[in-house]
PDBQT receptor file of N, H, CA, C and O in Angstrom, charges set to zero:
ATOM      1  N   MET A   1      29.568   0.233   4.382  1.00  0.00    +0.000 N 
ATOM      2  CA  MET A   1      29.918   1.516   3.532  1.00  0.00    +0.000 C 
ATOM      3  C   MET A   1      28.781   2.869   3.944  1.00  0.00    +0.000 C 
ATOM      4  O   MET A   1      27.610   2.720   4.291  1.00  0.00    +0.000 OA
ATOM      5  N   VAL A   2      29.318   3.822   3.828  1.00  0.00    +0.000 N 
ATOM      6  H   VAL A   2      30.269   3.943   3.545  1.00  0.00    +0.000 HD
ATOM      7  CA  VAL A   2      28.338   4.722   4.251  1.00  0.00    +0.000 C 
ATOM      8  C   VAL A   2      27.674   5.920   3.099  1.00  0.00    +0.000 C 
ATOM      9  O   VAL A   2      28.374   6.810   2.616  1.00  0.00    +0.000 OA
ATOM     10  N   PRO A   3      26.470   5.769   2.844  1.00  0.00    +0.000 N 
ATOM     11  CA  PRO A   3      26.030   6.373   1.638  1.00  0.00    +0.000 C 
ATOM     12  C   PRO A   3      26.545   7.757   1.360  1.00  0.00    +0.000 C 
ATOM     13  O   PRO A   3      26.663   8.673   2.174  1.00  0.00    +0.000 OA
ATOM     14  N   GLU A   4      26.852   7.760  -0.010  1.00  0.00    +0.000 N 
ATOM     15  H   GLU A   4      26.756   7.016  -0.671  1.00  0.00    +0.000 HD
ATOM     16  CA  GLU A   4      27.618   8.911  -0.454  1.00  0.00    +0.000 C 
ATOM     17  C   GLU A   4      26.840  10.273  -0.010  1.00  0.00    +0.000 C 
ATOM     18  O   GLU A   4      25.626  10.232   0.188  1.00  0.00    +0.000 OA
ATOM     19  N   GLY A   5      27.470  11.302   0.119  1.00  0.00    +0.000 N 
ATOM     20  H   GLY A   5      28.456  11.335  -0.042  1.00  0.00    +0.000 HD
ATOM     21  CA  GLY A   5      27.093  12.702   0.571  1.00  0.00    +0.000 C 
ATOM     22  C   GLY A   5      26.782  12.681   2.351  1.00  0.00    +0.000 C 
ATOM     23  O   GLY A   5      26.824  13.737   2.981  1.00  0.00    +0.000 OA
ATOM     24  N   CYS A   6      26.506  11.494   2.959  1.00  0.00    +0.000 N 
ATOM     25  H   CYS A   6      26.472  10.636   2.447  1.00  0.00    +0.000 HD
ATOM     26  CA  CYS A   6      26.306  11.411   4.107  1.00  0.00    +0.000 C 
ATOM     27  C   CYS A   6      27.697  11.481   5.028  1.00  0.00    +0.000 C 
ATOM     28  O   CYS A   6      28.768  11.044   4.608  1.00  0.00    +0.000 OA
ATOM     29  N   ALA A   7      27.544  12.039   6.229  1.00  0.00    +0.000 N 
ATOM     30  H   ALA A   7      26.674  12.394   6.571  1.00  0.00    +0.000 HD
ATOM     31  CA  ALA A   7      28.844  12.446   7.065  1.00  0.00    +0.000 C 
ATOM     32  C   ALA A   7      29.599  11.052   7.686  1.00  0.00    +0.000 C 
ATOM     33  O   ALA A   7      29.081  10.176   8.379  1.00  0.00    +0.000 OA
ATOM     34  N   ILE A   8      30.975  11.148   7.210  1.00  0.00    +0.000 N 
ATOM     35  H   ILE A   8      31.395  11.860   6.648  1.00  0.00    +0.000 HD
ATOM     36  CA  ILE A   8      31.231   9.781   7.821  1.00  0.00    +0.000 C 
ATOM     37  C   ILE A   8      32.228  10.130   9.133  1.00  0.00    +0.000 C 
ATOM     38  O   ILE A   8      32.857   9.287   9.773  1.00  0.00    +0.000 OA
ATOM     39  N   ALA A   9      32.218  11.363   9.338  1.00  0.00    +0.000 N 
ATOM     40  H   ALA A   9      31.707  12.048   8.818  1.00  0.00    +0.000 HD
ATOM     41  CA  ALA A   9      32.649  11.976  10.635  1.00  0.00    +0.000 C 
ATOM     42  C   ALA A   9      31.971  13.187  10.965  1.00  0.00    +0.000 C 
ATOM     43  O   ALA A   9      31.221  13.704  10.137  1.00  0.00    +0.000 OA
ATOM     44  N   PRO A  10      32.181  13.756  12.229  1.00  0.00    +0.000 N 
ATOM     45  CA  PRO A  10      31.545  15.346  12.203  1.00  0.00    +0.000 C 
ATOM     46  C   PRO A  10      31.833  16.380  11.041  1.00  0.00    +0.000 C 
ATOM     47  O   PRO A  10      32.881  17.025  11.021  1.00  0.00    +0.000 OA
ATOM     48  N   GLY A  11      30.931  16.498  10.154  1.00  0.00    +0.000 N 
ATOM     49  H   GLY A  11      30.079  15.974  10.170  1.00  0.00    +0.000 HD
ATOM     50  CA  GLY A  11      31.358  17.608   9.641  1.00  0.00    +0.000 C 
ATOM     51  C   GLY A  11      32.305  16.992   8.124  1.00  0.00    +0.000 C 
ATOM     52  O   GLY A  11      32.852  17.818   7.394  1.00  0.00    +0.000 OA
ATOM     53  N   ILE A  12      32.359  15.917   7.907  1.00  0.00    +0.000 N 
ATOM     54  H   ILE A  12      31.915  15.246   8.500  1.00  0.00    +0.000 HD
ATOM     55  CA  ILE A  12      33.256  15.390   6.739  1.00  0.00    +0.000 C 
ATOM     56  C   ILE A  12      32.114  14.413   6.144  1.00  0.00    +0.000 C 
ATOM     57  O   ILE A  12      31.615  13.552   6.869  1.00  0.00    +0.000 OA
ATOM     58  N   ARG A  13      31.724  14.578   4.810  1.00  0.00    +0.000 N 
ATOM     59  H   ARG A  13      32.130  15.277   4.221  1.00  0.00    +0.000 HD
ATOM     60  CA  ARG A  13      31.135  14.195   3.590  1.00  0.00    +0.000 C 
ATOM     61  C   ARG A  13      32.087  13.471   2.742  1.00  0.00    +0.000 C 
ATOM     62  O   ARG A  13      33.280  13.774   2.728  1.00  0.00    +0.000 OA
ATOM     63  N   HIS A  14      31.601  12.537   2.045  1.00  0.00    +0.000 N 
ATOM     64  H   HIS A  14      30.632  12.291   2.056  1.00  0.00    +0.000 HD
ATOM     65  CA  HIS A  14      32.311  11.705   0.844  1.00  0.00    +0.000 C 
ATOM     66  C   HIS A  14      31.551  11.800  -0.198  1.00  0.00    +0.000 C 
ATOM     67  O   HIS A  14      30.360  12.094  -0.092  1.00  0.00    +0.000 OA
ATOM     68  N   LEU A  15      32.233  11.524  -1.533  1.00  0.00    +0.000 N 
ATOM     69  H   LEU A  15      33.200  11.285  -1.619  1.00  0.00    +0.000 HD
ATOM     70  CA  LEU A  15      31.742  11.246  -2.670  1.00  0.00    +0.000 C 
ATOM     71  C   LEU A  15      32.237  10.364  -3.254  1.00  0.00    +0.000 C 
ATOM     72  O   LEU A  15      33.465  10.395  -3.169  1.00  0.00    +0.000 OA
ATOM     73  N   ILE A  16      31.678   9.217  -4.076  1.00  0.00    +0.000 N 
ATOM     74  H   ILE A  16      30.681   9.192  -4.144  1.00  0.00    +0.000 HD
ATOM     75  CA  ILE A  16      32.908   8.316  -4.838  1.00  0.00    +0.000 C 
ATOM     76  C   ILE A  16      32.918   8.866  -6.075  1.00  0.00    +0.000 C 
ATOM     77  O   ILE A  16      31.927   9.527  -6.389  1.00  0.00    +0.000 OA
ATOM     78  N   VAL A  17      33.890   8.739  -6.926  1.00  0.00    +0.000 N 
ATOM     79  H   VAL A  17      34.694   8.203  -6.671  1.00  0.00    +0.000 HD
ATOM     80  CA  VAL A  17      34.100   9.278  -8.247  1.00  0.00    +0.000 C 
ATOM     81  C   VAL A  17      34.982   8.005  -8.712  1.00  0.00    +0.000 C 
ATOM     82  O   VAL A  17      36.077   7.789  -8.194  1.00  0.00    +0.000 OA
ATOM     83  N   GLY A  18      34.507   7.279  -9.596  1.00  0.00    +0.000 N 
ATOM     84  H   GLY A  18      33.617   7.455 -10.017  1.00  0.00    +0.000 HD
ATOM     85  CA  GLY A  18      35.396   6.032 -10.282  1.00  0.00    +0.000 C 
ATOM     86  C   GLY A  18      35.613   5.227  -9.210  1.00  0.00    +0.000 C 
ATOM     87  O   GLY A  18      34.868   4.681  -8.396  1.00  0.00    +0.000 OA
ATOM     88  N   GLU A  19      37.350   5.283  -9.458  1.00  0.00    +0.000 N 
ATOM     89  H   GLU A  19      37.955   5.726 -10.119  1.00  0.00    +0.000 HD
ATOM     90  CA  GLU A  19      37.652   4.328  -8.301  1.00  0.00    +0.000 C 
ATOM     91  C   GLU A  19      38.308   5.365  -7.161  1.00  0.00    +0.000 C 
ATOM     92  O   GLU A  19      39.150   4.872  -6.410  1.00  0.00    +0.000 OA
ATOM     93  N   TYR A  20      37.945   6.850  -6.988  1.00  0.00    +0.000 N 
ATOM     94  H   TYR A  20      37.261   7.251  -7.598  1.00  0.00    +0.000 HD
ATOM     95  CA  TYR A  20      38.709   7.386  -5.995  1.00  0.00    +0.000 C 
ATOM     96  C   TYR A  20      37.661   7.678  -5.113  1.00  0.00    +0.000 C 
ATOM     97  O   TYR A  20      36.536   7.750  -5.608  1.00  0.00    +0.000 OA
ATOM     98  N   LEU A  21      37.803   7.873  -3.828  1.00  0.00    +0.000 N 
ATOM     99  H   LEU A  21      38.716   7.814  -3.426  1.00  0.00    +0.000 HD
ATOM    100  CA  LEU A  21      37.011   8.363  -2.830  1.00  0.00    +0.000 C 
ATOM    101  C   LEU A  21      37.246   9.936  -2.354  1.00  0.00    +0.000 C 
ATOM    102  O   LEU A  21      38.323  10.080  -1.775  1.00  0.00    +0.000 OA
ATOM    103  N   THR A  22      36.481  11.101  -2.479  1.00  0.00    +0.000 N 
ATOM    104  H   THR A  22      35.606  10.984  -2.950  1.00  0.00    +0.000 HD
ATOM    105  CA  THR A  22      36.738  12.224  -1.799  1.00  0.00    +0.000 C 
ATOM    106  C   THR A  22      36.298  12.602  -0.787  1.00  0.00    +0.000 C 
ATOM    107  O   THR A  22      35.205  12.128  -0.475  1.00  0.00    +0.000 OA
ATOM    108  N   LEU A  23      36.886  13.515   0.069  1.00  0.00    +0.000 N 
ATOM    109  H   LEU A  23      37.773  13.900  -0.185  1.00  0.00    +0.000 HD
ATOM    110  CA  LEU A  23      36.481  13.801   1.315  1.00  0.00    +0.000 C 
ATOM    111  C   LEU A  23      36.375  15.339   1.182  1.00  0.00    +0.000 C 
ATOM    112  O   LEU A  23      37.169  16.035   0.549  1.00  0.00    +0.000 OA
ATOM    113  N   ASP A  24      35.003  15.893   2.039  1.00  0.00    +0.000 N 
ATOM    114  H   ASP A  24      34.358  15.328   2.553  1.00  0.00    +0.000 HD
ATOM    115  CA  ASP A  24      34.649  17.060   1.776  1.00  0.00    +0.000 C 
ATOM    116  C   ASP A  24      34.168  17.648   3.040  1.00  0.00    +0.000 C 
ATOM    117  O   ASP A  24      33.847  16.888   3.953  1.00  0.00    +0.000 OA
ATOM    118  N   ARG A  25      34.075  19.095   3.203  1.00  0.00    +0.000 N 
ATOM    119  H   ARG A  25      34.336  19.713   2.461  1.00  0.00    +0.000 HD
ATOM    120  CA  ARG A  25      33.352  19.892   4.438  1.00  0.00    +0.000 C 
ATOM    121  C   ARG A  25      32.969  21.132   3.847  1.00  0.00    +0.000 C 
ATOM    122  O   ARG A  25      33.482  21.695   2.880  1.00  0.00    +0.000 OA
ATOM    123  N   ALA A  26      31.953  21.503   4.584  1.00  0.00    +0.000 N 
ATOM    124  H   ALA A  26      31.537  21.045   5.369  1.00  0.00    +0.000 HD
ATOM    125  CA  ALA A  26      31.563  23.008   4.234  1.00  0.00    +0.000 C 
ATOM    126  C   ALA A  26      32.156  24.315   4.741  1.00  0.00    +0.000 C 
ATOM    127  O   ALA A  26      32.111  24.658   5.922  1.00  0.00    +0.000 OA
ATOM    128  N   ARG A  27      32.574  24.842   4.005  1.00  0.00    +0.000 N 
ATOM    129  H   ARG A  27      32.611  24.563   3.045  1.00  0.00    +0.000 HD
ATOM    130  CA  ARG A  27      33.359  26.210   4.700  1.00  0.00    +0.000 C 
ATOM    131  C   ARG A  27      32.643  27.317   4.367  1.00  0.00    +0.000 C 
ATOM    132  O   ARG A  27      33.101  27.977   3.435  1.00  0.00    +0.000 OA
ATOM    133  N   GLY A  28      31.660  27.689   4.871  1.00  0.00    +0.000 N 
ATOM    134  H   GLY A  28      31.288  27.153   5.628  1.00  0.00    +0.000 HD
ATOM    135  CA  GLY A  28      30.727  29.171   5.006  1.00  0.00    +0.000 C 
ATOM    136  C   GLY A  28      29.997  28.695   3.640  1.00  0.00    +0.000 C 
ATOM    137  O   GLY A  28      29.239  27.727   3.706  1.00  0.00    +0.000 OA
ATOM    138  N   ASP A  29      30.161  29.209   2.672  1.00  0.00    +0.000 N 
ATOM    139  H   ASP A  29      30.776  29.995   2.618  1.00  0.00    +0.000 HD
ATOM    140  CA  ASP A  29      29.079  29.299   1.509  1.00  0.00    +0.000 C 
ATOM    141  C   ASP A  29      29.925  28.048   0.182  1.00  0.00    +0.000 C 
ATOM    142  O   ASP A  29      29.663  27.870  -1.007  1.00  0.00    +0.000 OA
ATOM    143  N   ALA A  30      30.847  27.482   0.987  1.00  0.00    +0.000 N 
ATOM    144  H   ALA A  30      31.059  27.627   1.953  1.00  0.00    +0.000 HD
ATOM    145  CA  ALA A  30      31.954  26.815  -0.471  1.00  0.00    +0.000 C 
ATOM    146  C   ALA A  30      31.913  25.359   0.191  1.00  0.00    +0.000 C 
ATOM    147  O   ALA A  30      31.496  25.050   1.307  1.00  0.00    +0.000 OA
ATOM    148  N   ILE A  31      32.473  24.538  -0.822  1.00  0.00    +0.000 N 
ATOM    149  H   ILE A  31      32.812  24.789  -1.729  1.00  0.00    +0.000 HD
ATOM    150  CA  ILE A  31      32.477  22.691  -0.088  1.00  0.00    +0.000 C 
ATOM    151  C   ILE A  31      34.420  23.011  -0.728  1.00  0.00    +0.000 C 
ATOM    152  O   ILE A  31      34.929  23.369  -1.790  1.00  0.00    +0.000 OA
ATOM    153  N   GLU A  32      34.950  22.608   0.698  1.00  0.00    +0.000 N 
ATOM    154  H   GLU A  32      34.537  22.317   1.561  1.00  0.00    +0.000 HD
ATOM    155  CA  GLU A  32      36.357  22.178   0.381  1.00  0.00    +0.000 C 
ATOM    156  C   GLU A  32      36.356  20.710   0.189  1.00  0.00    +0.000 C 
ATOM    157  O   GLU A  32      35.877  19.911   0.994  1.00  0.00    +0.000 OA
ATOM    158  N   ILE A  33      36.920  20.414  -0.924  1.00  0.00    +0.000 N 
ATOM    159  H   ILE A  33      37.308  21.063  -1.578  1.00  0.00    +0.000 HD
ATOM    160  CA  ILE A  33      37.857  19.121  -1.187  1.00  0.00    +0.000 C 
ATOM    161  C   ILE A  33      39.181  19.022  -0.459  1.00  0.00    +0.000 C 
ATOM    162  O   ILE A  33      40.197  19.647  -0.764  1.00  0.00    +0.000 OA
ATOM    163  N   PHE A  34      39.018  17.956   0.777  1.00  0.00    +0.000 N 
ATOM    164  H   PHE A  34      38.192  17.449   1.024  1.00  0.00    +0.000 HD
ATOM    165  CA  PHE A  34      40.460  18.250   1.009  1.00  0.00    +0.000 C 
ATOM    166  C   PHE A  34      41.305  16.649   1.125  1.00  0.00    +0.000 C 
ATOM    167  O   PHE A  34      42.444  16.685   1.591  1.00  0.00    +0.000 OA
ATOM    168  N   ARG A  35      40.976  15.861   0.881  1.00  0.00    +0.000 N 
ATOM    169  H   ARG A  35      40.050  15.832   0.503  1.00  0.00    +0.000 HD
ATOM    170  CA  ARG A  35      41.592  14.818   0.466  1.00  0.00    +0.000 C 
ATOM    171  C   ARG A  35      40.937  14.156  -0.837  1.00  0.00    +0.000 C 
ATOM    172  O   ARG A  35      39.810  14.501  -1.189  1.00  0.00    +0.000 OA
ATOM    173  N   VAL A  36      41.589  13.305  -1.463  1.00  0.00    +0.000 N 
ATOM    174  H   VAL A  36      42.505  13.024  -1.177  1.00  0.00    +0.000 HD
ATOM    175  CA  VAL A  36      41.482  12.602  -2.467  1.00  0.00    +0.000 C 
ATOM    176  C   VAL A  36      42.049  11.229  -2.301  1.00  0.00    +0.000 C 
ATOM    177  O   VAL A  36      43.277  11.260  -2.212  1.00  0.00    +0.000 OA
ATOM    178  N   LEU A  37      41.444   9.844  -2.222  1.00  0.00    +0.000 N 
ATOM    179  H   LEU A  37      40.447   9.819  -2.294  1.00  0.00    +0.000 HD
ATOM    180  CA  LEU A  37      41.956   8.800  -2.040  1.00  0.00    +0.000 C 
ATOM    181  C   LEU A  37      41.709   7.515  -2.925  1.00  0.00    +0.000 C 
ATOM    182  O   LEU A  37      40.551   7.123  -3.066  1.00  0.00    +0.000 OA
ATOM    183  N   HIS A  38      42.373   7.092  -3.305  1.00  0.00    +0.000 N 
ATOM    184  H   HIS A  38      43.314   7.410  -3.190  1.00  0.00    +0.000 HD
ATOM    185  CA  HIS A  38      41.993   5.703  -4.253  1.00  0.00    +0.000 C 
ATOM    186  C   HIS A  38      41.307   4.806  -3.150  1.00  0.00    +0.000 C 
ATOM    187  O   HIS A  38      41.507   4.804  -1.935  1.00  0.00    +0.000 OA
ATOM    188  N   GLY A  39      40.516   4.109  -3.847  1.00  0.00    +0.000 N 
ATOM    189  H   GLY A  39      40.354   4.110  -4.833  1.00  0.00    +0.000 HD
ATOM    190  CA  GLY A  39      39.166   3.584  -3.475  1.00  0.00    +0.000 C 
ATOM    191  C   GLY A  39      39.793   2.504  -2.967  1.00  0.00    +0.000 C 
ATOM    192  O   GLY A  39      39.155   2.184  -1.965  1.00  0.00    +0.000 OA
ATOM    193  N   HIS A  40      40.869   1.639  -3.153  1.00  0.00    +0.000 N 
ATOM    194  H   HIS A  40      41.388   1.899  -3.967  1.00  0.00    +0.000 HD
ATOM    195  CA  HIS A  40      41.447   0.401  -2.848  1.00  0.00    +0.000 C 
ATOM    196  C   HIS A  40      42.436   0.219  -1.588  1.00  0.00    +0.000 C 
ATOM    197  O   HIS A  40      42.856  -0.813  -1.065  1.00  0.00    +0.000 OA
ATOM    198  N   ARG A  41      42.664   1.574  -1.279  1.00  0.00    +0.000 N 
ATOM    199  H   ARG A  41      42.322   2.413  -1.703  1.00  0.00    +0.000 HD
ATOM    200  CA  ARG A  41      43.256   1.984  -0.170  1.00  0.00    +0.000 C 
ATOM    201  C   ARG A  41      42.276   1.330   1.484  1.00  0.00    +0.000 C 
ATOM    202  O   ARG A  41      41.076   1.131   1.298  1.00  0.00    +0.000 OA
ATOM    203  N   ASN A  42      42.655   1.134   2.494  1.00  0.00    +0.000 N 
ATOM    204  H   ASN A  42      43.630   1.296   2.645  1.00  0.00    +0.000 HD
ATOM    205  CA  ASN A  42      42.332   0.625   3.501  1.00  0.00    +0.000 C 
ATOM    206  C   ASN A  42      42.738   2.138   4.520  1.00  0.00    +0.000 C 
ATOM    207  O   ASN A  42      43.781   2.454   5.092  1.00  0.00    +0.000 OA
ATOM    208  N   ILE A  43      41.316   2.870   4.407  1.00  0.00    +0.000 N 
ATOM    209  H   ILE A  43      40.469   2.613   3.943  1.00  0.00    +0.000 HD
ATOM    210  CA  ILE A  43      41.204   3.855   4.725  1.00  0.00    +0.000 C 
ATOM    211  C   ILE A  43      41.339   3.918   6.330  1.00  0.00    +0.000 C 
ATOM    212  O   ILE A  43      40.603   3.059   6.817  1.00  0.00    +0.000 OA
ATOM    213  N   GLU A  44      42.125   4.745   7.444  1.00  0.00    +0.000 N 
ATOM    214  H   GLU A  44      42.722   5.443   7.049  1.00  0.00    +0.000 HD
ATOM    215  CA  GLU A  44      42.112   4.680   8.840  1.00  0.00    +0.000 C 
ATOM    216  C   GLU A  44      41.548   5.959   9.138  1.00  0.00    +0.000 C 
ATOM    217  O   GLU A  44      41.788   6.773   8.246  1.00  0.00    +0.000 OA
ATOM    218  N   ALA A  45      40.935   6.374  10.011  1.00  0.00    +0.000 N 
ATOM    219  H   ALA A  45      40.740   5.713  10.736  1.00  0.00    +0.000 HD
ATOM    220  CA  ALA A  45      40.642   7.623  11.278  1.00  0.00    +0.000 C 
ATOM    221  C   ALA A  45      41.777   8.698  10.573  1.00  0.00    +0.000 C 
ATOM    222  O   ALA A  45      41.517   9.814  10.125  1.00  0.00    +0.000 OA
ATOM    223  N   ASP A  46      42.954   8.104  10.605  1.00  0.00    +0.000 N 
ATOM    224  H   ASP A  46      43.166   7.197  10.968  1.00  0.00    +0.000 HD
ATOM    225  CA  ASP A  46      44.068   9.388  10.374  1.00  0.00    +0.000 C 
ATOM    226  C   ASP A  46      43.842   9.931   9.113  1.00  0.00    +0.000 C 
ATOM    227  O   ASP A  46      44.020  11.142   8.988  1.00  0.00    +0.000 OA
ATOM    228  N   ASP A  47      43.484   9.275   8.153  1.00  0.00    +0.000 N 
ATOM    229  H   ASP A  47      43.338   8.291   8.254  1.00  0.00    +0.000 HD
ATOM    230  CA  ASP A  47      43.257   9.653   6.704  1.00  0.00    +0.000 C 
ATOM    231  C   ASP A  47      42.320  11.307   6.417  1.00  0.00    +0.000 C 
ATOM    232  O   ASP A  47      42.410  12.243   5.623  1.00  0.00    +0.000 OA
ATOM    233  N   LEU A  48      41.341  10.886   7.731  1.00  0.00    +0.000 N 
ATOM    234  H   LEU A  48      41.268  10.126   8.377  1.00  0.00    +0.000 HD
ATOM    235  CA  LEU A  48      40.284  12.183   7.645  1.00  0.00    +0.000 C 
ATOM    236  C   LEU A  48      40.651  13.195   7.986  1.00  0.00    +0.000 C 
ATOM    237  O   LEU A  48      40.141  14.180   7.452  1.00  0.00    +0.000 OA
ATOM    238  N   GLY A  49      41.615  13.370   8.944  1.00  0.00    +0.000 N 
ATOM    239  H   GLY A  49      42.030  12.570   9.378  1.00  0.00    +0.000 HD
ATOM    240  CA  GLY A  49      42.230  14.868   8.995  1.00  0.00    +0.000 C 
ATOM    241  C   GLY A  49      42.585  15.503   8.290  1.00  0.00    +0.000 C 
ATOM    242  O   GLY A  49      42.857  14.968   7.215  1.00  0.00    +0.000 OA
ATOM    243  N   SER A  50      42.792  16.860   8.391  1.00  0.00    +0.000 N 
ATOM    244  H   SER A  50      42.571  17.295   9.264  1.00  0.00    +0.000 HD
ATOM    245  CA  SER A  50      42.965  18.334   7.352  1.00  0.00    +0.000 C 
ATOM    246  C   SER A  50      44.477  18.141   7.476  1.00  0.00    +0.000 C 
ATOM    247  O   SER A  50      45.247  18.923   6.919  1.00  0.00    +0.000 OA
TER     248      SER A  50
């Protein structure tokens, strides 16, 4: 597992919140959360797209 807050793909970071994984990216002076996935999922590269 990649440490929280580190990039898991170019420009994409993650944070674990309870049983969920959030995927986010910086957009100017804001952070955009674009995916919230249940932690028990088998996450594929396709899940990282927007």
